[in-house]
């Protein structure tokens, strides 16, 4: 028989958005529980390597950042959400630093890079394991509080009640005044069904979105799935690895089988991915030793000093497999990566159902139909904080 528990706020998911929501809700005075499908550490966010965007450059601003998001989305993003994303970015970075995240610095400021689709340098990094650093900081803040973790307790049912919601998570029945859905997207399942590679954690299967849709929550752009343009294609143990896009920010370029550049290597993700697909379709790609399609990413152009500071994890992984990216180009091909669309939310993360909030990859609108790199971790922190605080306030009303 299931045990019955009661909290002010129940958060579903323990990636960056869920942890940000949980920490924010608890610090607002709510009694909070986090329910996870697997362990508290299991999430896609920890795998994010490239970085997080925020307009700290002297020639930059939240408005320019918002304009880049709008253009990269092909003018499909919800500008109300975009303005919150870019306007709260600096505050989110400082909040993460208060939680112990140490972003790479140089010359008295942040080390910032220019990423695909951006008009300015604004990508902050923690080496090339930014997601790992952010989720570690958030998780330590959560575990240092008084909240409850319900590990290995996937959401299987959610129902409205007179005073909020009742959720079935694993073997628990949980009553909560407000619920925050932060369970991520579905690209792992989609990749399996398409027989393709994915960068995603095996927990990214999308059933929480379906539960919300079944309750009547509105969604948008659910068909818009994103390919990471630089998936590892060889060696075999790197297949599905998301090669940091900062490789291109620091000088790497994409080459076809004739060692010719065929696209703007710093273009938006969808444009770069499509250019690779098209080049291979024309017969201008290369083939991996196990017969997979690929093109070349010429990482030999990256200055060694930049690589050692901003790409140490990538270098270690490839060198352990017998390939030195600073001495020879590496093989790459797009891999399924991110669910751009999701549940419709307002600027506080509330869905179209009262008392049900969503943040992170499960929510839609902030990126429109195409996301810029570096904005997913930012979205998790900005809207996770907002959703957690708003959920706490809802529980007190």
PDB file of C-alpha atoms in Angstrom, residues 52-269:
ATOM      1  CA  UNK A  52      25.482  29.242 -20.258  1.00  0.00           C
ATOM      2  CA  UNK A  53      24.692  32.585 -21.883  1.00  0.00           C
ATOM      3  CA  UNK A  54      24.494  35.931 -20.084  1.00  0.00           C
ATOM      4  CA  UNK A  55      25.214  39.407 -21.444  1.00  0.00           C
ATOM      5  CA  UNK A  56      28.239  40.448 -19.378  1.00  0.00           C
ATOM      6  CA  UNK A  57      30.287  41.811 -22.293  1.00  0.00           C
ATOM      7  CA  UNK A  58      30.825  45.564 -22.472  1.00  0.00           C
ATOM      8  CA  UNK A  59      29.330  45.627 -25.984  1.00  0.00           C
ATOM      9  CA  UNK A  60      26.401  43.387 -25.017  1.00  0.00           C
ATOM     10  CA  UNK A  61      22.990  43.760 -23.389  1.00  0.00           C
ATOM     11  CA  UNK A  62      19.895  41.700 -22.514  1.00  0.00           C
ATOM     12  CA  UNK A  63      18.191  43.348 -25.499  1.00  0.00           C
ATOM     13  CA  UNK A  64      20.876  42.138 -27.930  1.00  0.00           C
ATOM     14  CA  UNK A  65      20.701  38.689 -26.378  1.00  0.00           C
ATOM     15  CA  UNK A  66      16.913  38.697 -26.841  1.00  0.00           C
ATOM     16  CA  UNK A  67      17.297  39.769 -30.454  1.00  0.00           C
ATOM     17  CA  UNK A  68      19.655  36.844 -31.104  1.00  0.00           C
ATOM     18  CA  UNK A  69      17.172  34.424 -29.524  1.00  0.00           C
ATOM     19  CA  UNK A  70      14.376  35.847 -31.691  1.00  0.00           C
ATOM     20  CA  UNK A  71      16.423  35.481 -34.874  1.00  0.00           C
ATOM     21  CA  UNK A  72      17.659  31.983 -33.999  1.00  0.00           C
ATOM     22  CA  UNK A  73      14.074  30.896 -33.318  1.00  0.00           C
ATOM     23  CA  UNK A  74      13.117  32.102 -36.808  1.00  0.00           C
ATOM     24  CA  UNK A  75      10.829  34.599 -35.089  1.00  0.00           C
ATOM     25  CA  UNK A  76       8.784  31.869 -33.391  1.00  0.00           C
ATOM     26  CA  UNK A  77       9.792  32.382 -29.730  1.00  0.00           C
ATOM     27  CA  UNK A  78       7.449  33.936 -27.158  1.00  0.00           C
ATOM     28  CA  UNK A  79       9.093  37.325 -26.635  1.00  0.00           C
ATOM     29  CA  UNK A  80       7.580  37.727 -23.171  1.00  0.00           C
ATOM     30  CA  UNK A  81       9.542  34.645 -22.105  1.00  0.00           C
ATOM     31  CA  UNK A  82      12.642  35.653 -24.063  1.00  0.00           C
ATOM     32  CA  UNK A  83      12.797  39.028 -22.320  1.00  0.00           C
ATOM     33  CA  UNK A  84      12.573  37.291 -18.933  1.00  0.00           C
ATOM     34  CA  UNK A  85      15.282  34.814 -19.969  1.00  0.00           C
ATOM     35  CA  UNK A  86      17.758  37.463 -21.066  1.00  0.00           C
ATOM     36  CA  UNK A  87      16.764  40.040 -18.463  1.00  0.00           C
ATOM     37  CA  UNK A  88      17.262  37.643 -15.550  1.00  0.00           C
ATOM     38  CA  UNK A  89      20.474  36.110 -16.927  1.00  0.00           C
ATOM     39  CA  UNK A  90      23.023  38.091 -14.912  1.00  0.00           C
ATOM     40  CA  UNK A  91      21.040  37.601 -11.708  1.00  0.00           C
ATOM     41  CA  UNK A  92      20.903  33.848 -12.357  1.00  0.00           C
ATOM     42  CA  UNK A  93      24.680  33.706 -12.800  1.00  0.00           C
ATOM     43  CA  UNK A  94      25.282  35.554  -9.531  1.00  0.00           C
ATOM     44  CA  UNK A  95      22.810  33.249  -7.766  1.00  0.00           C
ATOM     45  CA  UNK A  96      24.697  30.196  -9.047  1.00  0.00           C
ATOM     46  CA  UNK A  97      27.945  31.710  -7.826  1.00  0.00           C
ATOM     47  CA  UNK A  98      26.400  32.133  -4.380  1.00  0.00           C
ATOM     48  CA  UNK A  99      25.687  28.396  -4.495  1.00  0.00           C
ATOM     49  CA  UNK A 100      29.346  27.673  -5.217  1.00  0.00           C
ATOM     50  CA  UNK A 101      29.537  27.493  -9.009  1.00  0.00           C
ATOM     51  CA  UNK A 102      32.852  28.938 -10.168  1.00  0.00           C
ATOM     52  CA  UNK A 103      32.790  30.132 -13.762  1.00  0.00           C
ATOM     53  CA  UNK A 104      36.056  30.302 -15.680  1.00  0.00           C
ATOM     54  CA  UNK A 105      37.587  33.779 -15.427  1.00  0.00           C
ATOM     55  CA  UNK A 106      40.355  35.722 -17.142  1.00  0.00           C
ATOM     56  CA  UNK A 107      41.661  39.297 -17.047  1.00  0.00           C
ATOM     57  CA  UNK A 108      39.525  40.164 -14.038  1.00  0.00           C
ATOM     58  CA  UNK A 109      36.223  39.106 -15.631  1.00  0.00           C
ATOM     59  CA  UNK A 110      34.427  36.100 -17.029  1.00  0.00           C
ATOM     60  CA  UNK A 111      35.977  34.153 -19.867  1.00  0.00           C
ATOM     61  CA  UNK A 112      33.256  34.489 -22.495  1.00  0.00           C
ATOM     62  CA  UNK A 113      32.975  32.957 -25.955  1.00  0.00           C
ATOM     63  CA  UNK A 114      30.816  33.616 -28.992  1.00  0.00           C
ATOM     64  CA  UNK A 115      28.446  30.761 -29.719  1.00  0.00           C
ATOM     65  CA  UNK A 116      26.391  29.779 -32.755  1.00  0.00           C
ATOM     66  CA  UNK A 117      23.772  32.378 -33.693  1.00  0.00           C
ATOM     67  CA  UNK A 118      25.123  34.982 -31.267  1.00  0.00           C
ATOM     68  CA  UNK A 119      26.100  38.520 -32.264  1.00  0.00           C
ATOM     69  CA  UNK A 120      28.332  38.980 -29.221  1.00  0.00           C
ATOM     70  CA  UNK A 121      30.569  36.949 -26.932  1.00  0.00           C
ATOM     71  CA  UNK A 122      28.375  35.953 -23.981  1.00  0.00           C
ATOM     72  CA  UNK A 123      28.921  32.248 -23.283  1.00  0.00           C
ATOM     73  CA  UNK A 124      30.208  31.603 -19.748  1.00  0.00           C
ATOM     74  CA  UNK A 125      31.796  28.240 -19.003  1.00  0.00           C
ATOM     75  CA  UNK A 126      33.181  26.013 -16.295  1.00  0.00           C
ATOM     76  CA  UNK A 127      35.748  24.381 -18.544  1.00  0.00           C
ATOM     77  CA  UNK A 128      33.677  22.071 -20.729  1.00  0.00           C
ATOM     78  CA  UNK A 129      31.597  20.606 -17.886  1.00  0.00           C
ATOM     79  CA  UNK A 130      29.351  23.566 -17.184  1.00  0.00           C
ATOM     80  CA  UNK A 131      26.205  21.520 -16.686  1.00  0.00           C
ATOM     81  CA  UNK A 132      27.963  19.225 -14.234  1.00  0.00           C
ATOM     82  CA  UNK A 133      29.169  22.208 -12.193  1.00  0.00           C
ATOM     83  CA  UNK A 134      25.746  23.866 -12.148  1.00  0.00           C
ATOM     84  CA  UNK A 135      23.816  20.733 -11.184  1.00  0.00           C
ATOM     85  CA  UNK A 136      26.383  19.929  -8.496  1.00  0.00           C
ATOM     86  CA  UNK A 137      25.982  23.384  -6.965  1.00  0.00           C
ATOM     87  CA  UNK A 138      22.189  23.194  -7.093  1.00  0.00           C
ATOM     88  CA  UNK A 139      22.087  19.648  -5.730  1.00  0.00           C
ATOM     89  CA  UNK A 140      24.354  20.515  -2.800  1.00  0.00           C
ATOM     90  CA  UNK A 141      22.123  23.502  -2.006  1.00  0.00           C
ATOM     91  CA  UNK A 142      19.050  21.259  -2.113  1.00  0.00           C
ATOM     92  CA  UNK A 143      20.591  18.514  -0.003  1.00  0.00           C
ATOM     93  CA  UNK A 144      21.789  21.126   2.496  1.00  0.00           C
ATOM     94  CA  UNK A 145      18.202  22.237   3.126  1.00  0.00           C
ATOM     95  CA  UNK A 146      15.245  20.567   4.807  1.00  0.00           C
ATOM     96  CA  UNK A 147      13.495  19.287   1.672  1.00  0.00           C
ATOM     97  CA  UNK A 148      12.516  15.685   0.957  1.00  0.00           C
ATOM     98  CA  UNK A 149      13.891  13.629  -1.937  1.00  0.00           C
ATOM     99  CA  UNK A 150      11.778  10.781  -3.320  1.00  0.00           C
ATOM    100  CA  UNK A 151      14.303   8.935  -5.470  1.00  0.00           C
ATOM    101  CA  UNK A 152      13.359   6.208  -7.948  1.00  0.00           C
ATOM    102  CA  UNK A 153       9.796   7.503  -7.816  1.00  0.00           C
ATOM    103  CA  UNK A 154       8.603   8.305 -11.356  1.00  0.00           C
ATOM    104  CA  UNK A 155       5.359  10.199 -11.818  1.00  0.00           C
ATOM    105  CA  UNK A 156       2.638   7.838 -12.998  1.00  0.00           C
ATOM    106  CA  UNK A 157      -0.527   9.805 -12.226  1.00  0.00           C
ATOM    107  CA  UNK A 158      -1.524  13.377 -11.438  1.00  0.00           C
ATOM    108  CA  UNK A 159      -5.002  14.574 -10.492  1.00  0.00           C
ATOM    109  CA  UNK A 160      -6.580  17.844  -9.428  1.00  0.00           C
ATOM    110  CA  UNK A 161      -8.011  18.052  -5.930  1.00  0.00           C
ATOM    111  CA  UNK A 162      -9.985  20.678  -4.072  1.00  0.00           C
ATOM    112  CA  UNK A 163      -6.787  22.012  -2.473  1.00  0.00           C
ATOM    113  CA  UNK A 164      -4.320  21.465  -5.298  1.00  0.00           C
ATOM    114  CA  UNK A 165      -2.989  18.178  -6.671  1.00  0.00           C
ATOM    115  CA  UNK A 166      -2.484  14.528  -5.827  1.00  0.00           C
ATOM    116  CA  UNK A 167       0.397  12.744  -7.502  1.00  0.00           C
ATOM    117  CA  UNK A 168       1.414   9.107  -7.656  1.00  0.00           C
ATOM    118  CA  UNK A 169       5.212   8.978  -7.645  1.00  0.00           C
ATOM    119  CA  UNK A 170       6.662   5.513  -7.313  1.00  0.00           C
ATOM    120  CA  UNK A 171       5.119   3.970  -4.197  1.00  0.00           C
ATOM    121  CA  UNK A 172       4.033   7.333  -2.790  1.00  0.00           C
ATOM    122  CA  UNK A 173       0.761   9.256  -2.936  1.00  0.00           C
ATOM    123  CA  UNK A 174       1.644  12.924  -2.563  1.00  0.00           C
ATOM    124  CA  UNK A 175      -0.731  15.808  -1.887  1.00  0.00           C
ATOM    125  CA  UNK A 176       0.618  19.240  -2.852  1.00  0.00           C
ATOM    126  CA  UNK A 177      -0.856  22.690  -3.243  1.00  0.00           C
ATOM    127  CA  UNK A 178       1.327  23.258  -6.324  1.00  0.00           C
ATOM    128  CA  UNK A 179       3.318  20.996  -8.635  1.00  0.00           C
ATOM    129  CA  UNK A 180       6.350  21.916 -10.750  1.00  0.00           C
ATOM    130  CA  UNK A 181       7.012  19.702 -13.762  1.00  0.00           C
ATOM    131  CA  UNK A 182      10.725  19.679 -14.590  1.00  0.00           C
ATOM    132  CA  UNK A 183      11.067  16.241 -16.136  1.00  0.00           C
ATOM    133  CA  UNK A 184      12.814  17.222 -19.374  1.00  0.00           C
ATOM    134  CA  UNK A 185      12.094  16.127 -22.925  1.00  0.00           C
ATOM    135  CA  UNK A 186      11.796  12.918 -24.919  1.00  0.00           C
ATOM    136  CA  UNK A 187      14.799  12.763 -27.251  1.00  0.00           C
ATOM    137  CA  UNK A 188      16.234   9.518 -25.886  1.00  0.00           C
ATOM    138  CA  UNK A 189      12.990   7.693 -26.720  1.00  0.00           C
ATOM    139  CA  UNK A 190      12.683   9.449 -30.078  1.00  0.00           C
ATOM    140  CA  UNK A 191      16.230   8.480 -31.014  1.00  0.00           C
ATOM    141  CA  UNK A 192      15.560   4.851 -30.149  1.00  0.00           C
ATOM    142  CA  UNK A 193      12.426   4.853 -32.275  1.00  0.00           C
ATOM    143  CA  UNK A 194      14.301   6.459 -35.181  1.00  0.00           C
ATOM    144  CA  UNK A 195      17.306   4.174 -34.663  1.00  0.00           C
ATOM    145  CA  UNK A 196      19.534   7.226 -34.318  1.00  0.00           C
ATOM    146  CA  UNK A 197      22.084   8.371 -31.787  1.00  0.00           C
ATOM    147  CA  UNK A 198      21.177  10.809 -29.010  1.00  0.00           C
ATOM    148  CA  UNK A 199      23.084  12.869 -26.479  1.00  0.00           C
ATOM    149  CA  UNK A 200      20.319  12.298 -23.949  1.00  0.00           C
ATOM    150  CA  UNK A 201      20.133  10.477 -20.645  1.00  0.00           C
ATOM    151  CA  UNK A 202      17.981   7.281 -20.800  1.00  0.00           C
ATOM    152  CA  UNK A 203      15.378   8.962 -18.584  1.00  0.00           C
ATOM    153  CA  UNK A 204      14.409  11.436 -21.331  1.00  0.00           C
ATOM    154  CA  UNK A 205      11.285   9.643 -22.513  1.00  0.00           C
ATOM    155  CA  UNK A 206       8.555  12.287 -22.304  1.00  0.00           C
ATOM    156  CA  UNK A 207       5.793  10.569 -20.327  1.00  0.00           C
ATOM    157  CA  UNK A 208       5.350  13.500 -17.921  1.00  0.00           C
ATOM    158  CA  UNK A 209       4.466  15.742 -20.859  1.00  0.00           C
ATOM    159  CA  UNK A 210       1.817  13.213 -21.880  1.00  0.00           C
ATOM    160  CA  UNK A 211       0.353  13.201 -18.371  1.00  0.00           C
ATOM    161  CA  UNK A 212       0.071  17.001 -18.467  1.00  0.00           C
ATOM    162  CA  UNK A 213      -1.514  16.946 -21.919  1.00  0.00           C
ATOM    163  CA  UNK A 214      -3.998  14.368 -20.668  1.00  0.00           C
ATOM    164  CA  UNK A 215      -5.030  16.811 -17.943  1.00  0.00           C
ATOM    165  CA  UNK A 216      -5.705  19.477 -20.561  1.00  0.00           C
ATOM    166  CA  UNK A 217      -2.504  21.533 -20.388  1.00  0.00           C
ATOM    167  CA  UNK A 218      -1.704  23.349 -23.621  1.00  0.00           C
ATOM    168  CA  UNK A 219       1.528  22.756 -25.512  1.00  0.00           C
ATOM    169  CA  UNK A 220       3.336  24.246 -28.481  1.00  0.00           C
ATOM    170  CA  UNK A 221       5.965  23.147 -31.025  1.00  0.00           C
ATOM    171  CA  UNK A 222       6.151  19.568 -29.743  1.00  0.00           C
ATOM    172  CA  UNK A 223       7.196  18.436 -33.227  1.00  0.00           C
ATOM    173  CA  UNK A 224      10.275  20.695 -33.175  1.00  0.00           C
ATOM    174  CA  UNK A 225      13.143  18.473 -32.048  1.00  0.00           C
ATOM    175  CA  UNK A 226      16.705  19.720 -32.306  1.00  0.00           C
ATOM    176  CA  UNK A 227      19.831  17.993 -33.519  1.00  0.00           C
ATOM    177  CA  UNK A 228      23.146  18.842 -31.933  1.00  0.00           C
ATOM    178  CA  UNK A 229      25.295  19.567 -35.005  1.00  0.00           C
ATOM    179  CA  UNK A 230      28.425  18.026 -33.523  1.00  0.00           C
ATOM    180  CA  UNK A 231      27.771  14.566 -32.204  1.00  0.00           C
ATOM    181  CA  UNK A 232      30.760  12.295 -31.872  1.00  0.00           C
ATOM    182  CA  UNK A 233      30.871   9.882 -34.834  1.00  0.00           C
ATOM    183  CA  UNK A 234      34.125   8.024 -34.113  1.00  0.00           C
ATOM    184  CA  UNK A 235      35.655   6.283 -32.189  1.00  0.00           C
ATOM    185  CA  UNK A 236      32.763   4.025 -31.203  1.00  0.00           C
ATOM    186  CA  UNK A 237      32.853   4.966 -27.513  1.00  0.00           C
ATOM    187  CA  UNK A 238      32.336   8.641 -28.478  1.00  0.00           C
ATOM    188  CA  UNK A 239      29.262   8.036 -30.624  1.00  0.00           C
ATOM    189  CA  UNK A 240      26.430  10.167 -29.260  1.00  0.00           C
ATOM    190  CA  UNK A 241      28.833  12.353 -27.268  1.00  0.00           C
ATOM    191  CA  UNK A 242      28.006  16.026 -27.735  1.00  0.00           C
ATOM    192  CA  UNK A 243      31.250  17.636 -28.845  1.00  0.00           C
ATOM    193  CA  UNK A 244      31.175  21.072 -27.175  1.00  0.00           C
ATOM    194  CA  UNK A 245      30.146  23.777 -29.616  1.00  0.00           C
ATOM    195  CA  UNK A 246      32.805  25.901 -27.986  1.00  0.00           C
ATOM    196  CA  UNK A 247      35.227  23.973 -30.228  1.00  0.00           C
ATOM    197  CA  UNK A 248      33.861  26.149 -33.035  1.00  0.00           C
ATOM    198  CA  UNK A 249      33.812  29.244 -30.828  1.00  0.00           C
ATOM    199  CA  UNK A 250      37.564  28.807 -30.360  1.00  0.00           C
ATOM    200  CA  UNK A 251      38.341  28.296 -34.042  1.00  0.00           C
ATOM    201  CA  UNK A 252      37.364  24.793 -35.199  1.00  0.00           C
ATOM    202  CA  UNK A 253      35.623  24.619 -38.586  1.00  0.00           C
ATOM    203  CA  UNK A 254      33.557  22.003 -40.374  1.00  0.00           C
ATOM    204  CA  UNK A 255      35.080  20.425 -43.476  1.00  0.00           C
ATOM    205  CA  UNK A 256      33.758  17.968 -46.053  1.00  0.00           C
ATOM    206  CA  UNK A 257      35.577  14.956 -47.437  1.00  0.00           C
ATOM    207  CA  UNK A 258      37.657  17.229 -49.687  1.00  0.00           C
ATOM    208  CA  UNK A 259      38.726  19.263 -46.635  1.00  0.00           C
ATOM    209  CA  UNK A 260      36.644  22.234 -47.835  1.00  0.00           C
ATOM    210  CA  UNK A 261      34.511  24.470 -45.610  1.00  0.00           C
ATOM    211  CA  UNK A 262      30.855  24.128 -46.604  1.00  0.00           C
ATOM    212  CA  UNK A 263      28.939  26.173 -44.025  1.00  0.00           C
ATOM    213  CA  UNK A 264      29.222  28.941 -41.443  1.00  0.00           C
ATOM    214  CA  UNK A 265      30.529  26.957 -38.501  1.00  0.00           C
ATOM    215  CA  UNK A 266      29.079  29.552 -36.090  1.00  0.00           C
ATOM    216  CA  UNK A 267      25.591  29.522 -37.568  1.00  0.00           C
ATOM    217  CA  UNK A 268      22.445  28.532 -35.624  1.00  0.00           C
ATOM    218  CA  UNK A 269      22.177  24.879 -34.650  1.00  0.00           C
TER     219      UNK A 269
END
